[in-house]
Coordinates of C-alpha atoms in Angstrom, one line a residue:
Chain V
M971 CA 0.0 0.0 0.0
A972 CA 1.5 3.3 -1.1
K973 CA 2.2 5.6 1.8
V974 CA 1.5 8.7 -0.2
K975 CA -1.8 7.3 -1.3
K976 CA -2.7 6.6 2.3
V977 CA -1.8 10.0 3.5
T978 CA -3.7 11.6 0.7
L979 CA -6.8 9.6 1.5
C980 CA -6.5 10.5 5.2
G981 CA -6.4 14.2 4.2
L982 CA -9.4 13.8 1.9
L983 CA -11.3 12.0 4.6
T984 CA -10.5 14.7 7.2
A985 CA -11.7 17.4 4.8
L986 CA -14.9 15.5 4.2
A987 CA -15.4 15.0 7.9
V988 CA -14.9 18.7 8.7
V989 CA -17.4 19.6 6.0
L990 CA -19.9 17.1 7.5
S991 CA -19.3 18.5 11.0
L992 CA -20.1 22.0 9.6
A993 CA -23.1 20.7 7.7
E994 CA -24.7 19.2 10.7
R995 CA -24.9 22.6 12.3
L996 CA -27.8 23.2 9.9
F997 CA -29.8 20.7 11.9
P998 CA -31.4 22.7 14.7
L999 CA -30.5 20.2 17.5
D1000 CA -30.1 23.1 20.0
A1001 CA -33.9 23.4 20.1
V1002 CA -34.2 19.9 21.6
V1003 CA -30.9 19.5 23.4
P1004 CA -29.9 22.8 24.8
V1005 CA -26.3 21.8 25.6
P1006 CA -23.9 23.7 23.5
G1007 CA -21.5 21.4 21.6
V1008 CA -23.7 18.4 21.5
K1009 CA -23.9 17.2 17.9
L1010 CA -25.7 14.6 15.8
G1011 CA -22.4 12.9 14.6
L1012 CA -22.8 12.8 10.8
A1013 CA -19.0 12.7 10.6
N1014 CA -19.1 9.2 12.0
V1015 CA -19.6 8.0 8.4
V1016 CA -16.0 9.0 7.7
T1017 CA -14.8 7.0 10.8
L1018 CA -16.7 4.0 9.6
F1019 CA -15.3 4.3 6.1
A1020 CA -11.8 4.8 7.4
L1021 CA -12.2 1.7 9.7
T1022 CA -13.2 -0.5 6.8
R1023 CA -10.8 0.7 4.1
L1024 CA -7.8 1.7 6.3
S1025 CA -7.1 0.8 9.9
A1026 CA -8.1 1.8 13.4
R1027 CA -4.9 3.8 13.6
E1028 CA -5.7 5.9 10.5
A1029 CA -9.3 6.2 11.5
G1030 CA -8.1 7.6 14.9
I1031 CA -5.8 10.1 13.2
V1032 CA -8.6 11.3 10.9
L1033 CA -10.9 11.6 13.9
L1034 CA -8.4 13.7 15.9
C1035 CA -7.7 16.0 12.9
R1036 CA -11.4 16.4 12.2
V1037 CA -12.3 17.2 15.9
T1038 CA -9.4 19.7 16.2
L1039 CA -10.1 21.4 12.9
S1040 CA -13.9 21.7 13.3
S1041 CA -13.5 22.9 16.9
L1042 CA -11.0 25.6 15.7
L1043 CA -13.5 26.6 13.0
M1044 CA -16.4 26.7 15.5
G1045 CA -14.2 28.0 18.3
S1046 CA -15.4 26.1 21.3
V1047 CA -13.5 24.0 23.9
T1048 CA -16.7 22.2 24.9
A1049 CA -17.4 21.1 21.3
F1050 CA -13.8 19.8 21.1
L1051 CA -14.2 17.7 24.3
F1052 CA -17.6 16.4 23.5
S1053 CA -16.7 15.5 19.9
L1054 CA -13.5 13.9 20.9
L1055 CA -15.0 11.6 23.6
G1056 CA -18.0 10.9 21.4
G1057 CA -15.8 10.2 18.4
L1058 CA -13.4 7.9 20.2
L1059 CA -16.2 5.9 21.8
A1060 CA -17.9 5.5 18.4
L1061 CA -14.6 4.4 16.9
A1062 CA -14.0 1.8 19.5
V1063 CA -17.5 0.3 19.3
M1064 CA -17.5 0.2 15.5
W1065 CA -14.0 -1.3 15.4
L1066 CA -15.2 -4.1 17.7
L1067 CA -18.4 -4.7 15.7
L1068 CA -16.6 -4.7 12.3
R1069 CA -14.9 -7.9 13.4
V1070 CA -18.3 -9.7 13.3
E1071 CA -19.7 -7.6 10.4
G1072 CA -20.9 -9.9 7.6
R1073 CA -21.7 -12.7 10.0
F1074 CA -23.6 -11.2 12.9
C1075 CA -24.7 -7.9 11.5
S1076 CA -24.3 -5.5 8.5
L1077 CA -22.7 -2.1 8.2
L1078 CA -26.1 -0.7 9.2
G1079 CA -25.9 -2.2 12.6
V1080 CA -22.3 -1.2 13.0
S1081 CA -23.2 2.4 12.1
V1082 CA -26.2 2.5 14.5
A1083 CA -24.1 1.2 17.4
G1084 CA -21.4 3.8 16.4
A1085 CA -24.0 6.6 16.5
A1086 CA -25.3 5.5 19.8
A1087 CA -21.8 5.3 21.3
H1088 CA -21.0 8.8 19.9
N1089 CA -24.0 10.2 21.8
I1090 CA -23.2 8.3 25.0
G1091 CA -19.6 9.6 24.8
Q1092 CA -20.5 13.3 24.2
V1093 CA -23.2 13.3 26.9
L1094 CA -20.6 11.7 29.3
A1095 CA -18.2 14.5 28.4
A1096 CA -20.9 17.1 28.9
A1097 CA -21.8 15.6 32.3
V1098 CA -18.1 15.7 33.4
W1099 CA -17.5 19.2 32.0
M1100 CA -20.7 20.8 33.3
Q1101 CA -20.4 18.9 36.6
T1102 CA -24.0 17.8 36.5
G1103 CA -25.8 14.5 35.9
A1104 CA -28.7 16.4 34.6
V1105 CA -27.5 16.3 31.0
T1106 CA -28.2 12.6 30.9
A1107 CA -31.9 13.6 30.6
Y1108 CA -31.1 14.3 26.9
L1109 CA -29.6 10.9 26.3
P1110 CA -32.8 8.9 25.7
F1111 CA -33.7 11.4 22.9
L1112 CA -30.2 11.3 21.4
L1113 CA -30.2 7.5 21.5
V1114 CA -33.5 7.2 19.7
M1115 CA -32.2 9.7 17.1
S1116 CA -29.1 7.6 16.6
V1117 CA -31.1 4.7 15.1
P1118 CA -32.4 6.6 12.0
L1119 CA -29.1 8.6 11.8
G1120 CA -27.0 5.4 12.1
L1121 CA -29.1 3.7 9.4
V1122 CA -28.5 6.7 7.0
T1123 CA -24.8 6.9 7.6
G1124 CA -24.5 3.1 7.4
L1125 CA -26.3 3.0 4.1
T1126 CA -24.2 5.9 2.8
A1127 CA -21.0 4.0 3.8
A1128 CA -22.2 0.8 2.2
V1129 CA -23.1 2.5 -1.1
V1130 CA -19.8 4.3 -1.2
L1131 CA -17.9 1.1 -0.5
G1132 CA -19.9 -0.7 -3.2
H1133 CA -19.0 1.9 -5.8
M1134 CA -15.3 1.7 -4.8
K1135 CA -15.4 -2.0 -5.4
K1136 CA -16.9 -1.4 -8.9
I1137 CA -14.2 1.1 -9.9
E1138 CA -11.7 -1.2 -8.3
F1139 CA -10.3 1.4 -5.9
H1140 CA -7.7 0.0 -3.6
V1141 CA -5.6 1.7 -1.1
Chain T
M321 CA -23.9 -4.8 -0.8
R322 CA -22.8 -4.7 2.8
S323 CA -26.1 -3.1 3.7
K324 CA -28.2 -6.2 3.6
M325 CA -29.9 -6.3 7.0
K326 CA -29.0 -9.2 9.2
A327 CA -30.5 -10.3 12.5
G328 CA -27.7 -8.7 14.4
D329 CA -28.7 -5.3 13.1
L330 CA -32.1 -5.6 14.7
V331 CA -30.5 -6.8 17.9
I332 CA -28.3 -3.7 17.9
I333 CA -31.2 -1.3 17.1
A334 CA -33.3 -3.0 19.8
A335 CA -30.5 -2.7 22.3
V336 CA -30.1 1.0 21.6
L337 CA -33.8 1.7 22.0
L338 CA -33.9 -0.4 25.1
L339 CA -31.1 1.6 26.6
A340 CA -32.9 4.8 25.8
A341 CA -36.1 3.5 27.5
V342 CA -34.2 2.3 30.6
I343 CA -32.4 5.7 31.0
A344 CA -35.7 7.6 30.5
A345 CA -37.4 5.3 33.1
V346 CA -34.6 5.7 35.6
L347 CA -34.7 9.5 35.2
A348 CA -38.5 9.6 35.5
V349 CA -38.3 7.9 38.9
P350 CA -37.5 10.7 41.4
Q351 CA -34.3 10.3 43.4
R352 CA -34.5 9.6 47.1
G353 CA -35.7 12.9 48.5
G354 CA -36.3 14.4 45.1
R355 CA -34.0 16.5 43.0
L356 CA -32.0 19.2 44.7
Y357 CA -30.2 22.1 43.2
A358 CA -27.9 24.7 44.8
E359 CA -28.1 28.2 43.4
V360 CA -25.4 30.8 44.0
W361 CA -26.5 34.4 43.4
Q362 CA -24.1 37.3 43.5
Q363 CA -25.4 40.9 43.2
E364 CA -28.8 39.5 42.1
T365 CA -27.4 37.5 39.2
L366 CA -27.3 33.7 39.1
V367 CA -23.6 32.7 38.9
E368 CA -23.9 28.9 39.5
R369 CA -26.7 26.3 39.5
V370 CA -25.5 22.9 40.5
E371 CA -27.5 19.7 41.0
L372 CA -26.7 18.2 44.3
T373 CA -26.3 14.4 44.3
A374 CA -24.7 11.9 46.7
G375 CA -21.5 12.3 44.8
T376 CA -21.3 16.1 44.6
D377 CA -18.0 17.5 45.9
R378 CA -17.3 21.1 44.8
V379 CA -15.9 24.3 46.2
I380 CA -17.0 27.6 44.7
D381 CA -14.7 30.5 45.5
L382 CA -16.3 33.9 44.8
E383 CA -13.0 35.8 44.4
G384 CA -12.2 35.3 48.1
H385 CA -15.3 37.1 49.3
N386 CA -17.2 33.9 50.0
V387 CA -16.3 30.3 49.8
I388 CA -19.2 27.9 49.2
V389 CA -18.8 24.2 49.7
L390 CA -21.1 21.7 48.0
E391 CA -20.8 18.3 49.5
G392 CA -23.2 15.4 48.7
R393 CA -26.7 16.8 49.0
T394 CA -25.7 19.7 51.3
A395 CA -24.4 23.2 50.8
R396 CA -22.9 25.8 53.0
I397 CA -21.1 29.1 53.0
A398 CA -17.8 28.0 54.6
R399 CA -16.0 31.3 54.7
A400 CA -16.9 35.0 54.3
D401 CA -14.6 38.1 54.4
C402 CA -17.2 40.2 56.2
K403 CA -17.4 41.0 59.8
D404 CA -20.7 39.6 60.9
Q405 CA -20.3 36.0 59.6
V406 CA -24.1 35.6 59.7
C407 CA -24.0 33.5 56.5
V408 CA -21.4 31.1 58.0
R409 CA -23.3 30.7 61.2
T410 CA -26.4 29.9 59.1
G411 CA -24.9 26.4 59.0
T412 CA -25.4 23.6 56.5
L413 CA -28.3 23.7 54.1
T414 CA -29.8 20.3 53.5
R415 CA -33.3 20.8 52.0
A416 CA -35.1 22.8 49.4
G417 CA -36.2 26.2 50.6
Q418 CA -33.2 26.9 52.9
V419 CA -31.2 30.0 52.2
A420 CA -27.9 31.4 53.5
V421 CA -27.3 35.1 52.8
C422 CA -24.1 37.2 53.0
L423 CA -25.6 40.7 53.1
P424 CA -22.4 42.7 52.9
N425 CA -21.3 40.9 49.8
R426 CA -24.9 40.4 48.4
V427 CA -24.3 36.7 48.0
V428 CA -27.2 34.3 48.3
L429 CA -26.9 30.5 48.5
K430 CA -30.2 28.8 48.2
L431 CA -31.4 25.2 47.7
V432 CA -34.3 24.7 45.3
G433 CA -36.0 21.5 44.3
D434 CA -38.9 19.3 45.2
D435 CA -41.1 19.8 48.3
S436 CA -38.9 19.4 51.4
G437 CA -41.6 19.8 54.0
I438 CA -40.7 23.3 55.0
D439 CA -41.6 26.4 52.9
A440 CA -39.5 29.0 54.7
V441 CA -37.7 29.6 58.0
A442 CA -38.4 32.6 60.2
V443 CA -35.1 33.9 61.5
Chain Z
M170 CA -37.8 13.2 11.1
K171 CA -39.6 16.3 12.4
R172 CA -42.5 14.2 13.6
L173 CA -40.1 11.9 15.4
I174 CA -38.5 14.8 17.1
A175 CA -41.9 16.2 18.1
A176 CA -43.0 12.8 19.5
V177 CA -39.8 12.3 21.5
M178 CA -40.0 15.9 22.8
L179 CA -43.6 15.3 23.9
L180 CA -42.5 12.1 25.7
L181 CA -39.7 13.9 27.5
G182 CA -42.0 16.8 28.3
L183 CA -44.6 14.5 29.8
S184 CA -42.1 12.6 31.9
G185 CA -40.8 15.9 33.3
C186 CA -44.2 17.4 33.9
A187 CA -45.5 17.9 37.5
S188 CA -49.1 18.1 38.4
Q189 CA -48.5 21.1 40.7
P190 CA -49.0 24.7 39.5
A191 CA -45.8 26.6 38.8
A192 CA -44.6 29.0 41.4
Y193 CA -42.9 32.3 40.5
T194 CA -40.1 33.4 42.7
N195 CA -38.7 36.9 42.9
D196 CA -35.6 37.6 45.1
F197 CA -34.4 41.1 45.9
F198 CA -32.5 43.1 48.5
A199 CA -34.4 45.8 50.4
M200 CA -34.6 47.2 54.0
D201 CA -31.0 46.0 54.6
T202 CA -32.0 42.4 54.1
F203 CA -32.7 39.7 51.6
M204 CA -36.3 39.1 50.5
S205 CA -37.8 36.3 48.6
V206 CA -41.4 36.2 47.3
T207 CA -43.0 33.0 46.1
L208 CA -46.1 33.7 44.1
Y209 CA -49.0 31.7 42.6
G210 CA -52.0 33.1 40.8
S211 CA -55.1 32.0 39.0
T212 CA -57.2 33.7 36.4
P213 CA -61.0 34.4 37.0
D214 CA -61.8 31.2 35.2
G215 CA -59.6 29.1 37.4
R216 CA -56.6 28.5 35.2
P217 CA -53.1 29.2 36.5
A218 CA -51.9 32.8 35.8
D219 CA -49.3 33.1 33.0
D220 CA -45.7 34.1 33.7
G221 CA -46.2 37.7 32.6
T222 CA -49.1 38.2 35.1
L223 CA -47.0 36.7 37.9
S224 CA -43.9 38.7 37.1
D225 CA -46.0 41.9 37.0
M226 CA -47.3 41.2 40.4
A227 CA -43.9 40.2 41.8
E228 CA -42.6 43.5 40.3
S229 CA -45.4 45.4 42.1
I230 CA -44.5 43.7 45.4
S231 CA -40.8 44.6 45.2
R232 CA -41.7 48.2 44.2
T233 CA -44.0 48.5 47.2
V234 CA -41.3 47.2 49.5
N235 CA -38.7 49.6 48.1
R236 CA -41.1 52.5 48.3
L237 CA -41.7 51.8 52.0
D238 CA -37.9 51.3 52.5
A239 CA -37.3 54.8 51.2
A240 CA -40.1 56.4 53.2
L241 CA -39.4 54.6 56.5
S242 CA -35.6 54.5 56.4
R243 CA -33.5 56.7 58.8
T244 CA -30.7 57.0 56.3
Q245 CA -32.4 57.6 52.9
T246 CA -32.3 61.4 52.9
A247 CA -35.2 61.8 50.4
G248 CA -37.6 59.9 52.6
D249 CA -40.4 61.0 54.9
L250 CA -38.9 59.6 58.1
Y251 CA -35.6 61.4 57.4
R252 CA -37.4 64.7 57.0
L253 CA -39.3 64.1 60.2
N254 CA -36.2 63.3 62.2
H255 CA -34.4 66.3 60.8
A256 CA -37.2 68.8 61.4
D257 CA -35.8 70.0 64.8
G258 CA -39.1 69.4 66.5
A259 CA -41.2 71.3 63.9
V260 CA -44.6 69.9 62.8
T261 CA -44.0 67.8 59.7
E262 CA -46.5 66.6 57.2
V263 CA -45.8 63.0 55.9
S264 CA -47.5 60.6 53.5
A265 CA -50.6 58.8 54.8
E266 CA -48.5 55.6 54.6
T267 CA -45.7 56.9 56.8
Y268 CA -48.2 58.4 59.2
E269 CA -50.0 55.0 59.6
A270 CA -46.6 53.3 60.2
V271 CA -45.7 55.7 63.0
R272 CA -49.2 55.6 64.4
Q273 CA -49.1 51.8 64.7
A274 CA -45.6 51.9 66.2
V275 CA -46.7 54.3 68.9
A276 CA -49.9 52.2 69.5
Y277 CA -47.8 49.0 70.1
A278 CA -45.4 51.0 72.3
E279 CA -48.4 52.0 74.5
Q280 CA -49.8 48.5 74.4
T281 CA -46.5 47.0 75.6
G282 CA -45.8 49.6 78.2
G283 CA -42.7 50.8 76.3
A284 CA -41.0 47.4 76.0
F285 CA -41.2 48.1 72.3
D286 CA -40.3 51.7 71.6
P287 CA -39.8 53.3 68.2
T288 CA -37.8 56.2 69.6
M289 CA -34.7 54.2 70.5
A290 CA -32.7 55.8 67.7
P291 CA -30.3 57.9 69.9
V292 CA -29.3 54.7 71.8
T293 CA -28.9 52.5 68.7
D294 CA -26.8 55.3 67.2
L295 CA -24.3 55.0 70.1
W296 CA -23.9 51.2 69.7
Q297 CA -23.7 51.1 65.9
I298 CA -24.3 47.4 65.9
G299 CA -24.2 46.0 62.4
T300 CA -21.4 48.3 61.4
D301 CA -17.6 48.1 61.8
Q302 CA -17.7 50.8 64.4
A303 CA -19.8 48.8 66.9
R304 CA -18.8 49.5 70.5
V305 CA -20.0 49.6 74.1
P306 CA -20.9 53.2 74.8
A307 CA -20.0 55.0 78.1
Q308 CA -22.7 55.1 80.7
A309 CA -22.8 58.9 80.6
E310 CA -23.4 58.8 76.9
L311 CA -26.2 56.3 77.3
D312 CA -27.8 58.3 80.1
E313 CA -27.9 61.4 77.9
A314 CA -29.3 59.5 74.9
L315 CA -32.0 57.9 77.1
T316 CA -33.4 61.3 78.0
H317 CA -34.6 61.7 74.4
V318 CA -36.2 58.2 74.3
G319 CA -39.9 57.7 74.9
Y320 CA -42.8 57.1 72.6
Q321 CA -44.7 59.9 74.5
N322 CA -42.5 62.3 72.6
V323 CA -44.2 61.4 69.4
K324 CA -47.2 63.7 68.8
L325 CA -49.7 62.4 66.2
L326 CA -51.5 65.6 65.3
G327 CA -53.9 64.1 62.7
E328 CA -54.1 65.0 59.0
N329 CA -50.7 63.2 58.5
R330 CA -48.9 65.7 60.7
I331 CA -46.3 64.6 63.2
Q332 CA -44.2 66.4 65.8
L333 CA -41.2 65.1 67.7
L334 CA -40.7 66.6 71.1
N335 CA -37.7 66.6 73.4
G336 CA -35.2 65.8 70.6
A337 CA -36.8 62.4 69.9
Q338 CA -35.8 60.5 66.8
I339 CA -37.9 57.7 65.3
D340 CA -36.4 54.4 64.2
L341 CA -39.0 52.1 62.5
G342 CA -36.5 49.2 62.2
G343 CA -38.6 47.2 64.7
I344 CA -41.7 47.3 62.5
G345 CA -40.5 48.3 59.0
K346 CA -40.4 44.8 57.6
G347 CA -43.7 43.9 59.3
F348 CA -45.4 47.0 57.9
A349 CA -44.0 46.1 54.4
G350 CA -45.5 42.6 54.9
D351 CA -48.9 44.0 55.6
A352 CA -48.6 46.3 52.5
V353 CA -47.8 43.2 50.4
C354 CA -51.0 41.5 51.7
A355 CA -53.0 44.6 50.9
L356 CA -51.6 44.6 47.4
L357 CA -52.4 40.9 46.9
Q358 CA -55.9 41.6 48.1
G359 CA -56.5 44.5 45.8
E360 CA -54.7 43.7 42.6
N361 CA -57.0 42.5 39.9
G362 CA -54.5 41.0 37.4
A363 CA -55.6 37.6 38.5
A364 CA -58.7 36.4 40.3
S365 CA -56.8 35.1 43.3
W366 CA -53.2 35.1 44.5
Q367 CA -51.4 32.8 46.8
A368 CA -48.0 33.9 48.2
L369 CA -45.3 33.4 50.6
A370 CA -43.1 36.4 51.2
A371 CA -40.0 36.0 53.3
L372 CA -39.0 39.6 54.0
G373 CA -35.6 39.1 55.7
G374 CA -37.0 36.3 57.9
N375 CA -40.3 38.0 58.5
I376 CA -42.7 35.6 56.9
V377 CA -46.0 36.7 55.3
L378 CA -48.5 34.1 54.1
Y379 CA -51.4 34.8 51.8
G380 CA -54.2 32.8 50.3
G381 CA -53.1 29.3 51.2
N382 CA -50.4 27.1 49.6
P383 CA -51.5 25.5 46.3
A384 CA -48.7 23.0 46.5
R385 CA -50.1 21.3 49.6
K386 CA -53.5 19.5 49.7
D387 CA -54.5 21.2 53.0
G388 CA -53.4 24.6 51.7
S389 CA -51.0 25.2 54.5
W390 CA -47.6 26.8 54.3
V391 CA -45.0 25.2 56.7
I392 CA -42.7 27.7 58.4
G393 CA -39.7 26.7 60.5
V394 CA -38.5 28.6 63.5
A395 CA -34.8 29.0 63.3
D396 CA -32.3 27.3 65.6
P397 CA -30.4 30.3 67.0
D398 CA -27.0 28.5 66.6
Q399 CA -27.7 27.2 63.0
T400 CA -30.3 29.3 61.5
A401 CA -30.8 27.1 58.4
D402 CA -32.3 24.5 60.7
S403 CA -35.5 24.8 62.6
L404 CA -36.5 23.8 66.1
V405 CA -40.2 24.1 65.5
T406 CA -42.5 24.1 62.5
L407 CA -45.7 26.0 62.2
A408 CA -48.4 25.3 59.5
R409 CA -50.8 28.0 58.5
A410 CA -52.7 29.1 55.4
D411 CA -52.2 32.9 55.9
G412 CA -51.1 35.5 58.4
S413 CA -47.6 36.3 59.5
V414 CA -44.8 34.6 61.4
V415 CA -42.0 36.9 62.7
T416 CA -38.9 36.0 64.7
S417 CA -36.5 38.3 66.5
G418 CA -33.3 36.8 67.8
D419 CA -30.0 37.8 69.4
Y420 CA -28.1 36.2 66.5
E421 CA -29.3 38.5 63.7
R422 CA -27.0 41.5 64.4
F423 CA -24.5 41.6 67.2
F424 CA -20.8 42.1 68.1
E425 CA -18.6 40.6 70.7
Q426 CA -16.3 42.5 73.1
D427 CA -14.3 41.0 75.9
G428 CA -16.1 37.7 75.5
K429 CA -19.5 39.2 75.8
R430 CA -22.1 39.2 73.1
Y431 CA -24.0 42.5 72.5
H432 CA -27.0 42.1 70.2
H433 CA -29.4 44.5 68.5
I434 CA -32.5 44.2 70.6
F435 CA -32.3 47.0 73.2
D436 CA -34.1 47.4 76.4
P437 CA -35.6 50.9 76.4
A438 CA -35.2 51.1 80.2
T439 CA -31.5 50.5 80.3
G440 CA -30.2 51.3 76.8
Y441 CA -28.4 48.0 76.9
P442 CA -29.1 44.9 74.8
A443 CA -32.0 43.0 76.6
D444 CA -30.4 40.4 78.7
T445 CA -33.3 38.2 79.6
G446 CA -32.0 34.7 78.9
L447 CA -33.9 34.5 75.6
R448 CA -32.3 33.6 72.2
S449 CA -35.4 34.4 70.1
V450 CA -39.1 35.1 70.2
T451 CA -41.5 34.2 67.4
V452 CA -45.0 35.7 67.1
I453 CA -47.8 34.4 64.9
D454 CA -50.4 37.1 64.0
E455 CA -52.8 38.2 61.4
S456 CA -50.9 41.6 61.3
S457 CA -47.3 41.4 60.4
T458 CA -46.6 44.8 61.9
R459 CA -48.0 43.8 65.3
A460 CA -46.1 40.5 65.1
D461 CA -42.9 42.4 64.4
A462 CA -43.4 44.9 67.3
M463 CA -44.5 42.1 69.7
T464 CA -41.3 39.9 69.1
T465 CA -39.2 42.9 70.1
A466 CA -41.4 43.7 73.2
L467 CA -41.5 40.1 74.3
F468 CA -37.8 39.7 73.9
V469 CA -37.3 42.7 76.2
M470 CA -39.8 41.5 78.7
G471 CA -38.2 38.1 79.1
L472 CA -39.9 34.7 79.4
E473 CA -41.9 35.2 82.6
K474 CA -43.2 38.7 82.0
G475 CA -43.6 38.0 78.3
M476 CA -45.6 34.9 78.8
A477 CA -47.9 36.7 81.3
F478 CA -48.4 39.4 78.6
C479 CA -49.2 36.8 76.0
R480 CA -51.8 35.2 78.2
E481 CA -53.4 38.6 79.0
Q482 CA -53.4 39.8 75.3
G483 CA -54.0 36.4 73.6
I484 CA -50.7 36.6 71.7
A485 CA -49.4 33.5 70.0
A486 CA -45.6 33.4 70.8
V487 CA -42.8 30.8 70.7
F488 CA -39.9 31.6 73.1
I489 CA -36.5 29.9 72.6
T490 CA -34.4 30.3 75.8
A491 CA -30.6 30.3 76.3
D492 CA -31.0 27.1 78.5
K493 CA -32.4 25.3 75.5
Q494 CA -36.1 25.4 76.1
V495 CA -38.9 25.9 73.6
V496 CA -41.9 27.5 75.3
C497 CA -45.2 28.3 73.7
S498 CA -48.0 30.6 74.8
P499 CA -51.5 29.1 74.9
A500 CA -52.7 30.9 71.8
V501 CA -50.1 29.1 69.6
S502 CA -52.4 26.1 69.2
D503 CA -55.2 28.3 68.0
M504 CA -53.1 30.0 65.4
A505 CA -51.1 27.2 63.8
V506 CA -50.4 23.5 63.7
F507 CA -47.3 23.3 65.9
S508 CA -44.6 20.6 65.7
F509 CA -41.5 20.4 67.9
E510 CA -38.4 19.2 66.2
G511 CA -35.6 20.3 68.5
E512 CA -34.9 17.0 70.5
D513 CA -31.9 16.1 68.4
K514 CA -30.3 19.5 69.2
G515 CA -30.8 19.1 73.0
Y516 CA -33.9 21.3 73.3
T517 CA -36.9 20.5 75.5
Y518 CA -40.4 21.6 74.9
A519 CA -42.5 23.2 77.6
Q520 CA -45.9 24.9 77.5

């Protein structure tokens, strides 16, 4: 595997993830969950892709770059912490589930679990940061949301991966 | 296609929804003694609102004028830089409706939350 | 997706919903103390009043208290009382409100044989308790100051005109918060923004109750009487739907010199803090002004004389003594549901 190609792909994925992070601000989540910095986690699709086509290490690097960059762009320490813990937890869960993907579940299940883990992670971070357990009140809502969201991102990842197979794209 | 649904997907979705339901149910059941919050007011503005739980352990230092200690489901003004020390001698607040006031610094520590059995204290 | 959000929000909303009406709380500083008003209201057709109506009423209450603070304060130079005290004995016309406050103060001074006296200002000025300059005055100074003290020096001439004789100075600190409490009640009775109001006003520890407590089935407000050593805790609870509960204690304002505690409740006979073995006196009364004046008078009288006075006048009072006794006058059981909670703190209950 060419190192240059790998680095380039990581860069592309980071850029894509940052764009997705910015795009999800269009969704008025604040109205339902009034905790600044809590996000839907659209960018998880990139983590999922990176995990399947690259490795956990590269996925982690892309995650760290994405979280740092989007936090710099949106300028908030809380957003950085919430996204980082959410992203890392999602990465860990998806990495584990990908080992049984194809036998036990599909990419959709992996993605739903990843979305749920993302929300648990960011709410945990919020609880620690704001020193109150009260934010867990929003977790049921976020968990329910993670099902349709995870399905959409899982489907997106599956479609993209299918296309790559067709055009015989290999890293 | 790797998106063909498998039984495990449904298990995962069910698990996520179940977790949501369990958390919602746990939160709906009031905690022992109900929810309790400590509010710290300075010059008539709310500077802190902290939920008091068994694990609360926090010190709020208002620039040295008053030191407020939140410990478990209790709150007290531990130190004040004023002469009368009325707020310190108010003692430890343990239930909703109790208030400790430092008049010279215009600092108010109050507990709010579910019915505690007493609506106000005549002092 | 929108529907889903709406449904989930509804579920969360329902689970967090309480069946009780919402209380509106307004906190403010006035009359050198902290005040907190809890307010409920309902519209003529029985629905809970909206936030705007409640906040308007809360605003009126704090305005009323602040207006009285200015009028009845000894230090606010634009107020009625300041003008009266600085008129050098000339006849002074004041507002109807100020006149009524002074009239009541003098009436309670007469009723208590001067145990409560609104003309103690020259004495309190010497002690300066509550300031950094608090000190024990020389006996000669006190003797001189006491020559100006005496409610008989206040001449109520009718038509809102008052004259102070013999260099007397009025200090309404002993009834000011009570008078403000009665004014709050009058406001709640008269204001038509809602059909009915329910309120608990804690005016620096003077409690005023109005209209019953919607949060309790029996409509009572439960008021604690403070433990003098740990004022957040209570030794006694009193349940009542309306009226006033006022406490005066030696722990509110005081200073210590040479190991002795000097508090702010003065005996008009000696010019010294009343040393009667009491820590606090609580009075339950329909009138908050009377309750306020009576707590001071009973504290000055002491347990024995005070209890005799309560029996004679039908006053509901709770005495807390320095030797850790809680003693109630007979009228207490008529005025409130009484419950003693001081065992754990080493107090005993006696009637």
